[in-house]
Amino acid sequence: MSAALTILGKDLRLRLRDRSLLMFAVVVPLGLTVLFSLIFPDEEGFELTAAVVDADGGQVAGGFVDGVVPALVDDGVLTRVQVTDADEARVRVADGELDVAWIVPEGFSAAVAAGRPAELEVLVAAGRTLGGEVAVGIAEGFAAQVEQVALAVAVDAAVTGPASPERIEAIATGAETAPEAIAVAELVAGEEQRLDFTSYMAAGMASFFVFFVVGTGVLGRLEESQHNTLPRLLASPIPPAAVDLGKALGSLVVGIGSMTVLVAATMLLLGADWGPLTGVAVLVVGLVLAAMGVMALVGGFARTAEQAGNFQSIVAVVLGVLGGAFFPIPGEGVLVELATSISPHGWFLRGITDLVATGQVGAVLPAAGALLAIAVVVAVPAVWLQRRSWRW
Amino acid sequence: MVRGSRLDQVLVCSGLRKAFGELQAVDEVSFSIARGETYGLLGPNGAGKTTSISMVAGLLRPDAGEVTVLGRRLTPTAAAAKSAVGLVPQEVAIYPDLSARENLRFFGRLQGLDRRELDTRTDEVLALIGLTDRAGDRADTFSGGMKRRLNIGIGLLHRPELLILDEPTVGVDPQSRNAILESVEDLATDGLAVLYTTHYMEEAERLCDRIAIVDKGRIVAEGTRRELIATIGEHDLVRLEIDGDVQAAVEQLRGLSELGSVEVEDDHIVCLLAGAARRLPALLGAVAEVGAVTTGVEVREPDLEDVFLHLTGAALRD
Ligand SMILES: Nc1ncnc2c1ncn2[C@@H]1O[C@H](COP(=O)(O)OP(=O)(O)O)[C@@H](O)[C@H]1O
Ligand SMILES: [Mg+2]
């Protein structure tokens, strides 16, 4: 064990002196996160500029206009702009002057009271995808409470969504009572489980680059062969396995260390949201172990350290893209599910998303379990491949 | 040709064999080295020197045979036996991003030196290899000769009983080379057993008490320089420079009795024979008989190159 720790200490010293490692571990991922959040500014600062038109004036409409909306303004999510009527709102949304507008049409409250289908219109300016989803989510949350209200969602001022039949149901007797204002956090998190852009990029970049960071260490003997130092290590009076153990520990420490620096830096410098830190720690350890396993397996097919580095890069990039480390994989379906399920990056991002959404440490368990499972599944063949280098 | 009692022997190798696929890289190699003795493996590139040394240092499992160091069988897990060996690999084996001192201390720790020993030995070795002034500098700023010296220093750090040096002067400028040879001479006088491989005859002649001539994985001859040269017999070496049909002249010379061997080397004819001065006229006569003219004659004592040529029919250096 002490020999393994000596080798670990030597490797950490070498890594700290290695500029390229510092680049890969911290500078590049942090830089890319900053760059991406500059290119795609965070819509989800939720400074939505919005207008509400109450053409109805009734009691149910009042629940939305005087209950939900002021609560959102108080929470700093909305900047409310006064408009005179629905037409003005349409024009200003079309111009992009407003991000969103909600229009409660005339007869809305009466329709609700009479059990007839009622429609709440949501207008979204072109390109405000995330803001639009939030606006729809807010309206849906309200509609869910009033039950029979259908939503008409208009993007870029073109009406697209007809009222869905399920929403048109019998009048609930209690419907006259204006619904309680709905908490924004519930609306946003409950409906749309996603991270804000900066947090997503921070988690994506950190997970992408940690694969490169742990890559060299798990090559173990190949890396030592590069300096011709392997014979010297093996000729020392230490158990041969200490060489492999020491180098694996080095990868673990450097991987966890670089992730920790990135989590801290993106939190402090960029305001990224990672959720409760205990949960983050569990996911980070899981990801680093999975990355070590995958990189060791891939490296096991190589004859030289250089070749191994090339194989590893290819696999790290493919898994990163599949897992959505750069951008969420669009679309749904079995293939997308499968792609993200084989990618440690995908599980890590899923874990962080769940963690942030729920604020519960326990929410990381499925993702952490999957990461550990990947680590074990790849470690077995990786060890089997390395075994030829352990033969005396 | 083992000298002294077996207890005196620091290293005993017996019947070492190693094949890589079809290639028999090492074939029945046996030798032993006593305390204070410098033993040389002399042979051309690819003769199997590094492969033999890898088995001696416990890096490579022999297909057959065994290695004992101070009476203990050497295996990858035999810590005591391995501690007695200092290996200086053929390729410089240091971390370029660590300083000379850090390199020494790292390998010293792996050898199990405690803090005090580590401090004193590091300083001693730095002085010995002349790197005290540069101890704190990263190894990648060193010249080739300095790296070689550090490479040797690491092998010496833990005061091994047996030092293995695998072609330590390859690619080194003449000045550093001389410094390395001198320090190896000093080490042997301190009682260290040294196993030295080289393809330079002069190094083997200068350093080694005993030399094994290695070719194609086999030890073809072993002994002191004198003994090896004596394997040629009480022969002199005659080098003839001729103008004419070299091949015909060689055939004619081979017809003469009492000639040890006749070989062609760089367009010259090299003959081994006893009593050269007396037999020279007969040689010149044989050359003249095939219509060639002798333009130069050189008679000298044979050296290890000639022994190698005589034993293997090939030159030591290509
Ligand atoms: N790991 C190996 N795999 C295959 N062939 C090898 C290996 N190591 C050495 N050889 C071959 O064995 C022979 C002896 O090599 P080596 O011991 O390095 O010779 P030397 O050190 O005397 O130059 C050479 O022909 C070399 O190509
Ligand atoms: Mg060699």
XYZ file of N, CA, C and O in Angstrom, chain A residues 2-4 6-8 10-11 13-14 17-18 224 227-240 247 391-392, chain B residues 58-62 75-76 79 82-83 87-89 91-98 102 106-107 109-111 151 154-155:
240
model
N 1.961 1.233 0.790
C 2.770 2.451 0.847
C 3.453 2.696 -0.491
O 3.644 3.840 -0.898
N 3.777 1.605 -1.197
C 4.349 1.778 -2.536
C 3.326 2.418 -3.461
O 3.648 3.326 -4.239
N 2.072 1.967 -3.363
C 1.012 2.547 -4.201
C 0.853 4.027 -3.890
O 0.687 4.853 -4.798
N 3.168 6.022 -2.693
C 4.340 6.726 -3.230
C 4.136 7.026 -4.713
O 4.420 8.129 -5.191
N 3.622 6.018 -5.430
C 3.382 6.220 -6.861
C 2.273 7.244 -7.074
O 2.362 8.118 -7.943
N 1.238 7.176 -6.230
C 0.161 8.168 -6.288
C 0.732 9.577 -6.104
O 0.428 10.490 -6.871
N 3.738 10.671 -6.574
C 4.542 11.055 -7.736
C 3.636 11.484 -8.887
O 3.867 12.509 -9.532
N 2.581 10.704 -9.121
C 1.678 11.031 -10.229
C 0.965 12.365 -10.005
O 0.813 13.161 -10.936
N 2.063 14.880 -8.332
C 3.058 15.930 -8.552
C 3.240 16.185 -10.056
O 3.259 17.328 -10.509
N 3.320 15.083 -10.813
C 3.479 15.231 -12.259
C 2.254 15.907 -12.873
O 2.381 16.765 -13.741
N 2.114 19.566 -12.434
C 3.073 20.310 -13.264
C 2.689 20.292 -14.726
O 3.302 20.958 -15.543
N 1.705 19.482 -15.051
C 1.367 19.267 -16.445
C 0.361 20.337 -16.875
O -0.794 20.304 -16.488
N 3.694 4.585 -17.935
C 5.061 4.465 -17.424
C 6.014 4.031 -18.538
O 7.163 4.471 -18.588
N 7.874 6.759 -20.420
C 9.118 7.315 -19.861
C 10.164 6.222 -19.675
O 11.180 6.465 -19.031
N 9.885 5.006 -20.137
C 10.783 3.859 -19.943
C 10.953 3.512 -18.474
O 11.886 2.801 -18.103
N 10.089 4.046 -17.628
C 10.269 3.841 -16.190
C 9.624 2.552 -15.692
O 9.850 2.165 -14.543
N 8.837 1.899 -16.556
C 8.160 0.690 -16.093
C 9.141 -0.379 -15.606
O 8.959 -0.932 -14.521
N 10.230 -0.678 -16.375
C 11.170 -1.693 -15.883
C 11.708 -1.333 -14.505
O 11.859 -2.190 -13.638
N 11.969 -0.045 -14.332
C 12.529 0.394 -13.057
C 11.540 0.187 -11.912
O 11.915 -0.235 -10.822
N 10.262 0.492 -12.169
C 9.247 0.278 -11.130
C 9.131 -1.206 -10.814
O 9.070 -1.610 -9.651
N 9.101 -2.018 -11.879
C 8.882 -3.450 -11.669
C 10.111 -4.126 -11.057
O 9.993 -5.175 -10.424
N 11.283 -3.514 -11.236
C 12.482 -4.090 -10.639
C 12.605 -3.703 -9.163
O 13.418 -4.264 -8.442
N 11.785 -2.731 -8.723
C 11.830 -2.340 -7.310
C 11.194 -3.429 -6.455
O 10.355 -4.176 -6.936
N 11.568 -3.484 -5.175
C 11.009 -4.525 -4.305
C 9.597 -4.173 -3.843
O 9.345 -4.022 -2.652
N 8.689 -3.998 -4.786
C 7.297 -3.686 -4.444
C 6.423 -4.706 -5.150
O 6.831 -5.275 -6.161
N 5.211 -4.942 -4.619
C 4.325 -5.863 -5.334
C 3.972 -5.238 -6.689
O 3.654 -4.053 -6.745
N 4.057 -5.998 -7.757
C 3.764 -5.427 -9.074
C 2.395 -4.755 -9.136
O 2.216 -3.761 -9.839
N -1.510 4.046 -9.765
C -1.909 4.855 -10.907
C -3.419 5.027 -10.961
O -3.913 6.095 -11.316
N 1.125 -10.362 -16.542
C 1.835 -11.631 -16.544
C 3.320 -11.354 -16.422
O 3.855 -10.473 -17.083
N 3.948 -12.126 -15.592
C 5.375 -11.939 -15.394
C 6.112 -12.432 -16.625
O 5.825 -13.494 -17.150
N 14.120 -9.782 -12.935
C 12.773 -10.196 -12.542
C 11.667 -9.517 -13.315
O 10.522 -9.500 -12.893
N 11.997 -8.927 -14.462
C 10.974 -8.252 -15.257
C 10.309 -9.206 -16.231
O 9.206 -8.968 -16.690
N 11.019 -10.256 -16.565
C 10.565 -11.157 -17.619
C 10.703 -12.571 -17.081
O 11.726 -12.925 -16.498
N 9.666 -13.357 -17.279
C 9.698 -14.725 -16.775
C 10.490 -15.592 -17.750
O 10.174 -15.637 -18.939
N 11.519 -16.281 -17.272
C 12.261 -17.151 -18.180
C 11.373 -18.335 -18.602
O 10.565 -18.806 -17.807
N 12.089 -13.591 -8.092
C 10.793 -13.564 -8.777
C 10.230 -12.164 -8.576
O 10.781 -11.398 -7.779
N 9.131 -11.818 -9.274
C 8.609 -10.448 -9.132
C 8.217 -10.090 -7.701
O 8.185 -8.925 -7.336
N 10.930 -9.651 -2.611
C 11.407 -8.305 -2.311
C 12.877 -8.285 -1.895
O 13.639 -7.424 -2.335
N 15.111 -8.694 -4.848
C 15.057 -7.534 -5.746
C 15.771 -6.321 -5.145
O 16.357 -5.518 -5.863
N 15.707 -6.188 -3.796
C 16.387 -5.067 -3.154
C 17.885 -5.098 -3.376
O 18.551 -4.067 -3.321
N 19.019 -1.647 -11.071
C 18.901 -1.782 -12.524
C 19.087 -0.426 -13.187
O 18.465 0.557 -12.787
N 19.934 -0.374 -14.182
C 20.060 0.830 -14.996
C 19.633 0.448 -16.410
O 20.401 -0.149 -17.161
N 18.381 0.731 -16.752
C 17.860 0.272 -18.040
C 18.587 0.923 -19.216
O 19.182 1.992 -19.084
N 17.310 2.244 -21.939
C 16.728 3.546 -22.245
C 16.748 4.346 -20.948
O 16.493 3.804 -19.884
N 17.014 5.658 -21.046
C 16.999 6.493 -19.849
C 15.610 6.436 -19.227
O 14.609 6.717 -19.884
N 15.548 6.012 -17.968
C 14.262 5.809 -17.301
C 14.112 6.796 -16.166
O 14.379 6.489 -15.004
N 13.721 8.022 -16.516
C 13.522 9.052 -15.498
C 12.266 9.831 -15.883
O 11.792 9.726 -17.009
N 11.714 10.588 -14.933
C 10.550 11.430 -15.233
C 11.057 12.812 -15.609
O 11.637 13.506 -14.773
N 10.844 13.221 -16.860
C 11.400 14.504 -17.302
C 10.833 15.695 -16.533
O 11.503 16.712 -16.414
N 9.611 15.568 -16.007
C 9.008 16.693 -15.298
C 9.406 16.766 -13.832
O 8.988 17.681 -13.124
N 10.170 15.785 -13.364
C 10.666 15.852 -11.991
C 12.124 16.297 -12.008
O 12.848 16.070 -12.975
N 14.106 14.888 -7.097
C 12.791 14.242 -6.977
C 12.792 12.852 -7.607
O 12.188 11.919 -7.078
N 12.013 9.607 -5.351
C 10.873 8.728 -5.666
C 11.319 7.267 -5.740
O 10.738 6.387 -5.088
N 12.362 7.020 -6.510
C 12.790 5.622 -6.648
C 13.394 5.102 -5.340
O 13.273 3.921 -5.016
N 12.295 5.878 -2.365
C 11.155 5.476 -1.524
C 10.648 4.106 -1.920
O 10.295 3.298 -1.072
N 10.576 3.871 -3.240
C 10.108 2.552 -3.682
C 11.058 1.456 -3.202
O 10.655 0.313 -3.012
N 12.330 1.818 -3.009
C 13.288 0.835 -2.512
C 13.170 0.661 -1.004
O 13.879 -0.151 -0.412
N 20.364 8.460 -14.643
C 19.846 7.102 -14.842
C 20.668 6.088 -14.046
O 20.119 5.193 -13.399
N 20.229 6.567 -10.074
C 19.019 5.972 -9.489
C 19.249 4.493 -9.189
O 18.809 3.978 -8.160
N 19.984 3.820 -10.077
C 20.263 2.402 -9.862
C 21.155 2.142 -8.652
O 21.134 1.057 -8.071
